[in-house]
Short mmCIF file of C-alpha atoms in Angstrom, two decimals:
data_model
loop_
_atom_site.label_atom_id
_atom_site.label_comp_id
_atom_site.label_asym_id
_atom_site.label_seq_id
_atom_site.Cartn_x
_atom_site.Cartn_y
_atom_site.Cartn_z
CA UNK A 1 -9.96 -5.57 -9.35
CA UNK A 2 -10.11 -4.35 -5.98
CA UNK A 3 -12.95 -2.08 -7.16
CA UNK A 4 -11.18 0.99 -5.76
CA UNK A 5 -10.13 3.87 -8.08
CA UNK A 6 -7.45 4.94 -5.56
CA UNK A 7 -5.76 1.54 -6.39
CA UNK A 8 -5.06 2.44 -9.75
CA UNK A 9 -0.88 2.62 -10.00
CA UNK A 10 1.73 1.29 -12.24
CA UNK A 11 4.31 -0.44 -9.34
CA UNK A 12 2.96 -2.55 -7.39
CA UNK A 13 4.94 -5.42 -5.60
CA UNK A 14 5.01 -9.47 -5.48
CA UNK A 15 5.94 -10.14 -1.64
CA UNK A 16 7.66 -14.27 -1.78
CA UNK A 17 6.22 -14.22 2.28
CA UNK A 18 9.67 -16.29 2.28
CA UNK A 19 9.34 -17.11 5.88
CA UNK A 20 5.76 -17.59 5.85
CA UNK A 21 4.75 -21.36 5.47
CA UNK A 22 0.77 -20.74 5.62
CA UNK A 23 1.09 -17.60 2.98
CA UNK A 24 -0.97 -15.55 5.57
CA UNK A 25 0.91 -13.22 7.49
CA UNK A 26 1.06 -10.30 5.66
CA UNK A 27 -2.65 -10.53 4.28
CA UNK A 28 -3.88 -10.50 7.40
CA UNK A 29 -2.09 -7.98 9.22
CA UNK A 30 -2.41 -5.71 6.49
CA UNK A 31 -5.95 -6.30 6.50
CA UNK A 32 -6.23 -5.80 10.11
CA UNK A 33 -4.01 -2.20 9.64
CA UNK A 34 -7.44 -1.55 7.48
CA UNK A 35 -9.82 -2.74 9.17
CA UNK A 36 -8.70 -0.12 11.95
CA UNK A 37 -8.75 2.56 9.42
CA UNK A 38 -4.37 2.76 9.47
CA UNK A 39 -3.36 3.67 5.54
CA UNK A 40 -2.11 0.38 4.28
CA UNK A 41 -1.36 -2.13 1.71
CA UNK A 42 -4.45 -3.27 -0.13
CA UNK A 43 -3.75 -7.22 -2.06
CA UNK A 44 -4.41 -10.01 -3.05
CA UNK A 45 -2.99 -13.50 -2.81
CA UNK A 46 -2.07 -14.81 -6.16
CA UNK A 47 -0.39 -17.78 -8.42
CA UNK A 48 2.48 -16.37 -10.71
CA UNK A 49 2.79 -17.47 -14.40
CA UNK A 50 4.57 -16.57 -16.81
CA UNK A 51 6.41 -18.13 -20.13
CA UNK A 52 4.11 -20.32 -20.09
CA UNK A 53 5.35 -21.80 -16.34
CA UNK A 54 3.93 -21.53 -13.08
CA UNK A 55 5.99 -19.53 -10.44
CA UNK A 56 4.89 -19.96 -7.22
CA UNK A 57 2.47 -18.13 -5.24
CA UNK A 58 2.98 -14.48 -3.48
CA UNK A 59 0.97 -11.67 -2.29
CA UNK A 60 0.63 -8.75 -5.03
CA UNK A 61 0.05 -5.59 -2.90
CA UNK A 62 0.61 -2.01 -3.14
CA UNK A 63 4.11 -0.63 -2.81
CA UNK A 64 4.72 1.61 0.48
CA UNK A 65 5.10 5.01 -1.16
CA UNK A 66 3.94 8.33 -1.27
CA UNK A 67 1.49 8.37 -4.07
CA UNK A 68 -2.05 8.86 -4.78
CA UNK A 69 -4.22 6.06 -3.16
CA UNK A 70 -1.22 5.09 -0.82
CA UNK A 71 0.44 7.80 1.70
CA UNK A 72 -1.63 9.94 -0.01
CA UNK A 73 0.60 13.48 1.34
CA UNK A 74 2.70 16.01 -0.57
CA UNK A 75 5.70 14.63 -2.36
CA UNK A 76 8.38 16.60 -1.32
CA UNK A 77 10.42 14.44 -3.93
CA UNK A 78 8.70 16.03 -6.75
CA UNK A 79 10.06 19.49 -5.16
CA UNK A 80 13.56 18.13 -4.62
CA UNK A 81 13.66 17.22 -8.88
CA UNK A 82 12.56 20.62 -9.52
CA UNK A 83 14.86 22.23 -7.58
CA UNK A 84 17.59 19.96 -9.04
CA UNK A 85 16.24 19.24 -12.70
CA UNK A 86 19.91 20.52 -13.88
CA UNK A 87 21.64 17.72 -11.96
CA UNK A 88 22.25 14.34 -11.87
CA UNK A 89 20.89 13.23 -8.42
CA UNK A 90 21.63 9.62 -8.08
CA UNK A 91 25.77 10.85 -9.35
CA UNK A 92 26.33 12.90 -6.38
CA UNK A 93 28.16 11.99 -3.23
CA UNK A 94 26.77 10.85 0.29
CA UNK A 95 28.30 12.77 3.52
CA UNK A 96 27.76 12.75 6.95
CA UNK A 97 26.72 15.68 9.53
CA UNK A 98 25.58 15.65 13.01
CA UNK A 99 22.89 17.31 15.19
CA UNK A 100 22.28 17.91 19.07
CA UNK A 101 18.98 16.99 21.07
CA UNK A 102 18.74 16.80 24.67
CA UNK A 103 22.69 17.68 24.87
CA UNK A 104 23.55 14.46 22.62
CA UNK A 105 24.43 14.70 19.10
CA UNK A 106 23.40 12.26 16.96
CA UNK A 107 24.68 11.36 12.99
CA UNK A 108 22.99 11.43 9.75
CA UNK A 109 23.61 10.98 6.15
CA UNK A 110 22.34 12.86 3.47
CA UNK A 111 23.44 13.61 -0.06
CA UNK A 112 25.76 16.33 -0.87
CA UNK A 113 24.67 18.87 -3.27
CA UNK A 114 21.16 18.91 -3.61
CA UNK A 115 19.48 22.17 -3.99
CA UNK A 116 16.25 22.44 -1.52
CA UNK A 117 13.23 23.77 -2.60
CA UNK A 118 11.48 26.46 -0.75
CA UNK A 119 9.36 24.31 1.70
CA UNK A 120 11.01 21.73 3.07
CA UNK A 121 8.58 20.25 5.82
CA UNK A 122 7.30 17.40 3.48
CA UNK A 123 5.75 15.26 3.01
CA UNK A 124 8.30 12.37 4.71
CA UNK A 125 8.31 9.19 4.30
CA UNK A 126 10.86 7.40 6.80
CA UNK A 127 11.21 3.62 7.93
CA UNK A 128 13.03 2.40 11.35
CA UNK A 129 15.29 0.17 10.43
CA UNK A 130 18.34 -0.60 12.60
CA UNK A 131 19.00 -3.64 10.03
CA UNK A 132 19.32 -2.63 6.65
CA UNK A 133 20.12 1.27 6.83
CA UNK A 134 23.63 1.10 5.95
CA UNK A 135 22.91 0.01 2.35
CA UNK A 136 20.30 3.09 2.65
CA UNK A 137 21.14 6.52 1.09
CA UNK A 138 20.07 8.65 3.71
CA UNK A 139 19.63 7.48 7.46
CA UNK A 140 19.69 9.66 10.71
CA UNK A 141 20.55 8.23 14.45
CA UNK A 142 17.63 9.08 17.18
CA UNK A 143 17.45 8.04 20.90
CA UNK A 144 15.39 4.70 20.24
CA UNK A 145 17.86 3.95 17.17
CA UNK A 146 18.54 4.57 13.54
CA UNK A 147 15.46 5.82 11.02
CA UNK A 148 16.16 5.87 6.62
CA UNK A 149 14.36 8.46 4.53
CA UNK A 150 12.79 6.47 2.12
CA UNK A 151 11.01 9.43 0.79
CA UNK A 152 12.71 11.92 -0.34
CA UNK A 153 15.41 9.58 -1.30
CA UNK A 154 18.23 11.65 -2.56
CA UNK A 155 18.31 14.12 0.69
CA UNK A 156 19.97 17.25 1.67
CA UNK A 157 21.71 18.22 4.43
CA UNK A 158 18.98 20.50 5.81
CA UNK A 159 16.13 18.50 4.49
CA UNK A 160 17.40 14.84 6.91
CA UNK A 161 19.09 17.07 9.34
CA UNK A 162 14.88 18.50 9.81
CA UNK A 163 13.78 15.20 9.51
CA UNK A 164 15.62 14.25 12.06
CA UNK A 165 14.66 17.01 14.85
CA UNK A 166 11.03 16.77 14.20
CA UNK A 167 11.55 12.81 14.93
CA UNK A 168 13.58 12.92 17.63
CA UNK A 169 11.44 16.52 19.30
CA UNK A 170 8.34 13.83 18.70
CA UNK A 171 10.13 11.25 21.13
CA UNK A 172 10.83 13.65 23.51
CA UNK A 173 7.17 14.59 23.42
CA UNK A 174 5.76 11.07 23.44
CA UNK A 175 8.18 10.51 26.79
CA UNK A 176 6.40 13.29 28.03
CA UNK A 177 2.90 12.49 27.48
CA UNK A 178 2.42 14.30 24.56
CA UNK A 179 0.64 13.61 21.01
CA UNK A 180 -1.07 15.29 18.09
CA UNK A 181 0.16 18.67 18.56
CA UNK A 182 0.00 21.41 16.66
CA UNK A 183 2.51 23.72 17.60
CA UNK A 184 5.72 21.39 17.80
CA UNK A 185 6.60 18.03 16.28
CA UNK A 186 4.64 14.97 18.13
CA UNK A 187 3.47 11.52 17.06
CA UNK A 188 -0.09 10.73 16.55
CA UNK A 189 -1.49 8.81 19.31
CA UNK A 190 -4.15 6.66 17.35
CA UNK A 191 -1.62 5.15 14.34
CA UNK A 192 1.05 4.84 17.08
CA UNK A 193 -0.97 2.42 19.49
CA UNK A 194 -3.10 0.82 16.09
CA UNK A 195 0.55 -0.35 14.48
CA UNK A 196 1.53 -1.54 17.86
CA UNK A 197 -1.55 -3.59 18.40
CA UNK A 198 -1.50 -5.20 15.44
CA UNK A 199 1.95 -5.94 15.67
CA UNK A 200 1.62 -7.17 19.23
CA UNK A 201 -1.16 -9.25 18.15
CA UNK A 202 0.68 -11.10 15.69
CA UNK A 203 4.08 -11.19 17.63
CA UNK A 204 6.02 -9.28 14.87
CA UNK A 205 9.47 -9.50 15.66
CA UNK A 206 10.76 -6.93 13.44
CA UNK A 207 8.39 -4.46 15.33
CA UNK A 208 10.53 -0.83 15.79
CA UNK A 209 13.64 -2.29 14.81
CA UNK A 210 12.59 -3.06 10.95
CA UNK A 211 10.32 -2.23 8.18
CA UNK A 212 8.72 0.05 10.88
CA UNK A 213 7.29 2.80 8.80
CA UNK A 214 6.42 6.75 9.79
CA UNK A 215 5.16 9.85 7.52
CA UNK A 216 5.28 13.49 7.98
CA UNK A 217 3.16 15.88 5.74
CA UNK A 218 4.14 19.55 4.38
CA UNK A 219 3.37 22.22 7.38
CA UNK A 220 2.25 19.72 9.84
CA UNK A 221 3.78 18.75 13.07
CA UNK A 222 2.38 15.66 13.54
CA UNK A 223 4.24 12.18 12.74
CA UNK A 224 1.90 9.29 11.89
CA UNK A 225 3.41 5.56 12.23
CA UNK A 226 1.91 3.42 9.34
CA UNK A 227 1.34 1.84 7.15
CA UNK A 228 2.01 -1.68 8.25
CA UNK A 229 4.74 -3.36 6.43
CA UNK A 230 6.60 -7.17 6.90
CA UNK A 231 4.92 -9.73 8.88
CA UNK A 232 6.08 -12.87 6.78
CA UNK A 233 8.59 -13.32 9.83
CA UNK A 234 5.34 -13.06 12.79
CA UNK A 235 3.24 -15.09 14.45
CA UNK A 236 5.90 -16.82 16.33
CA UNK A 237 7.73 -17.62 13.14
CA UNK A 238 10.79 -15.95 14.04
CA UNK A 239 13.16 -15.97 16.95
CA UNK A 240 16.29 -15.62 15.76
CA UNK A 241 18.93 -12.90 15.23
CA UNK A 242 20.76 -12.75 18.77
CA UNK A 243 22.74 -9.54 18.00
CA UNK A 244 18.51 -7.57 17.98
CA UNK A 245 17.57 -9.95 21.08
CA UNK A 246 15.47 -11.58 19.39
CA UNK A 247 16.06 -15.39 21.09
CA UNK A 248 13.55 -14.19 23.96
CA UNK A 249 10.28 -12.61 24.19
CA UNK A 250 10.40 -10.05 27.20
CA UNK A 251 7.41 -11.21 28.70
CA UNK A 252 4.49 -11.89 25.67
CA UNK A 253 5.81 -8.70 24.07
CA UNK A 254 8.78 -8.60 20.98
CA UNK A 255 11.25 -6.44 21.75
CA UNK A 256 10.09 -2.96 20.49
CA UNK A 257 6.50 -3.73 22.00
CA UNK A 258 8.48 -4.02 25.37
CA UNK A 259 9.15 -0.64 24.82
CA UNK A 260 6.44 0.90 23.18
CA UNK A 261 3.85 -0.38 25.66
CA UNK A 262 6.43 1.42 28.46
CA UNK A 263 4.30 4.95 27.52
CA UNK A 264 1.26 4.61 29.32
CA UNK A 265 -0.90 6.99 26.92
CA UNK A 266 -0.33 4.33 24.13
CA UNK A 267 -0.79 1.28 26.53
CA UNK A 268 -4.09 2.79 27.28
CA UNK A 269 -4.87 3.62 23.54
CA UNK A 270 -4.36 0.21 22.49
CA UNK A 271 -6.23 -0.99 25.48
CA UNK A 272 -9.40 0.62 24.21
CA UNK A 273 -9.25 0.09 21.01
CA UNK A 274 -8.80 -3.93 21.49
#
């Protein structure tokens, strides 16, 4: 119905914006991530039925995934099943390894035994989340806090321990000044300041502590941060949760624009592009 081929999937996802009073939120972020040409979550507000009873009213979008018409890169999970079609991937065991950046070592989880496939460089799909990750299967520790890999899900060692270096070589770069490279892992400048615009905008609490989303392609260096993802709890909605100081507003920024806006090549970004 949304008269775009690309939208053609079988999962898609009913969002409850529990938080939300007004039901707007997340359509309207997510239509300003598109509006600024981020890759997003096309939707549409909608009244459930079924049984015969009316269920309420949510917002049926597209699921954050890396699929055709959504983060449209390589899926390195395909690879990993391949590789692994012998085993039972969900039945083996989770460990924990560490590696060094900077001279501090960091932890991760991944899953023991999974057989990589040649290439292992994507594509990623990885979501900050400093809330939830524990309940995650495969997480790794950076110097601005704690990222899952949503995508491949099932992980090996070497596959979230790489992961993890190009992430945490890309905030060493972005402290530095640098984006979009091509011969070292950086962040891309444009999705980096877009997602923190819009999530400035809207005063999105769970901005770079939460449902804070990032992809990395197969032999590229460069990390983009989108799509947009969880805005039920913006717009002033939310100021709770003392243990992510999130009783104050530093300023009229939430806590990870406080940060974010900190690099001045992204401050400027977003300043042109608002």
């Amino acid at each position: 119905q949304t008269g775009n081929e690309d939208n053609a999937n079988k999962k898609w996802v009913l969002l409850a914006n529990e938080n939300d009073a007004t039901l707007l939120h997340d359509t309207l972020a997510y239509d300003m991530g598109l509006e600024l040409d981020l890759v997003g979550c096309e939707g549409t507000p909608i009244d459930l039925y079924y049984d015969g009873e009316y269920r309420g009213s949510y917002y049926l979008c597209e699921k954050v995934e890396i699929k055709d018409g959504r983060v449209d890169i390589h899926n390195l999970e395909d690879d990993v099943e391949k590789a692994n079609k012998d085993t039972d991937l969900d039945a083996l065991p989770t460990a924990k390894g560490t590696y060094t950046s900077d001279g501090r070592t960091y932890t991760f989880q991944y899953v023991e035994g999974v057989k990589d496939p040649k290439d292992i460089t994507g594509g990623y799909l990885v979501e900050k989340d400093g809330a939830y990750y524990a309940k995650e299967t495969c997480w790794f520790e950076t110097s601005i806090g704690i990222f899952v890999v949503k995508s491949p899900e099932v992980a090996s060692q070497n596959q979230v321990r790489y992961i993890a270096e190009q992430i945490q070589a890309a905030i060493n770069a972005m402290h530095e000044g640098k984006f979009n490279l091509n011969d070292q892992a950086s962040f891309d400048l444009d999705s980096l300041s877009k997602s923190y615009l819009v999530n400035e905008f809207t005063k999105n609490i769970d901005f770079f502590f939460t449902s804070t989303y990032f992809y990395k392609d197969k032999g590229s260096n460069v990390i983009y941060a989108e799509p947009l993802w969880d805005f039920d709890g913006s717009m002033g909605v939310r100021t709770d949760d003392g243990d992510a100081n999130f009783k104050k507003y530093s300023g009229y920024s939430v806590p990870g624009g406080a940060y974010i806006n900190t690099i001045p090549s992204i401050w400027k970004r977003a300043q042109e592009v608002w």
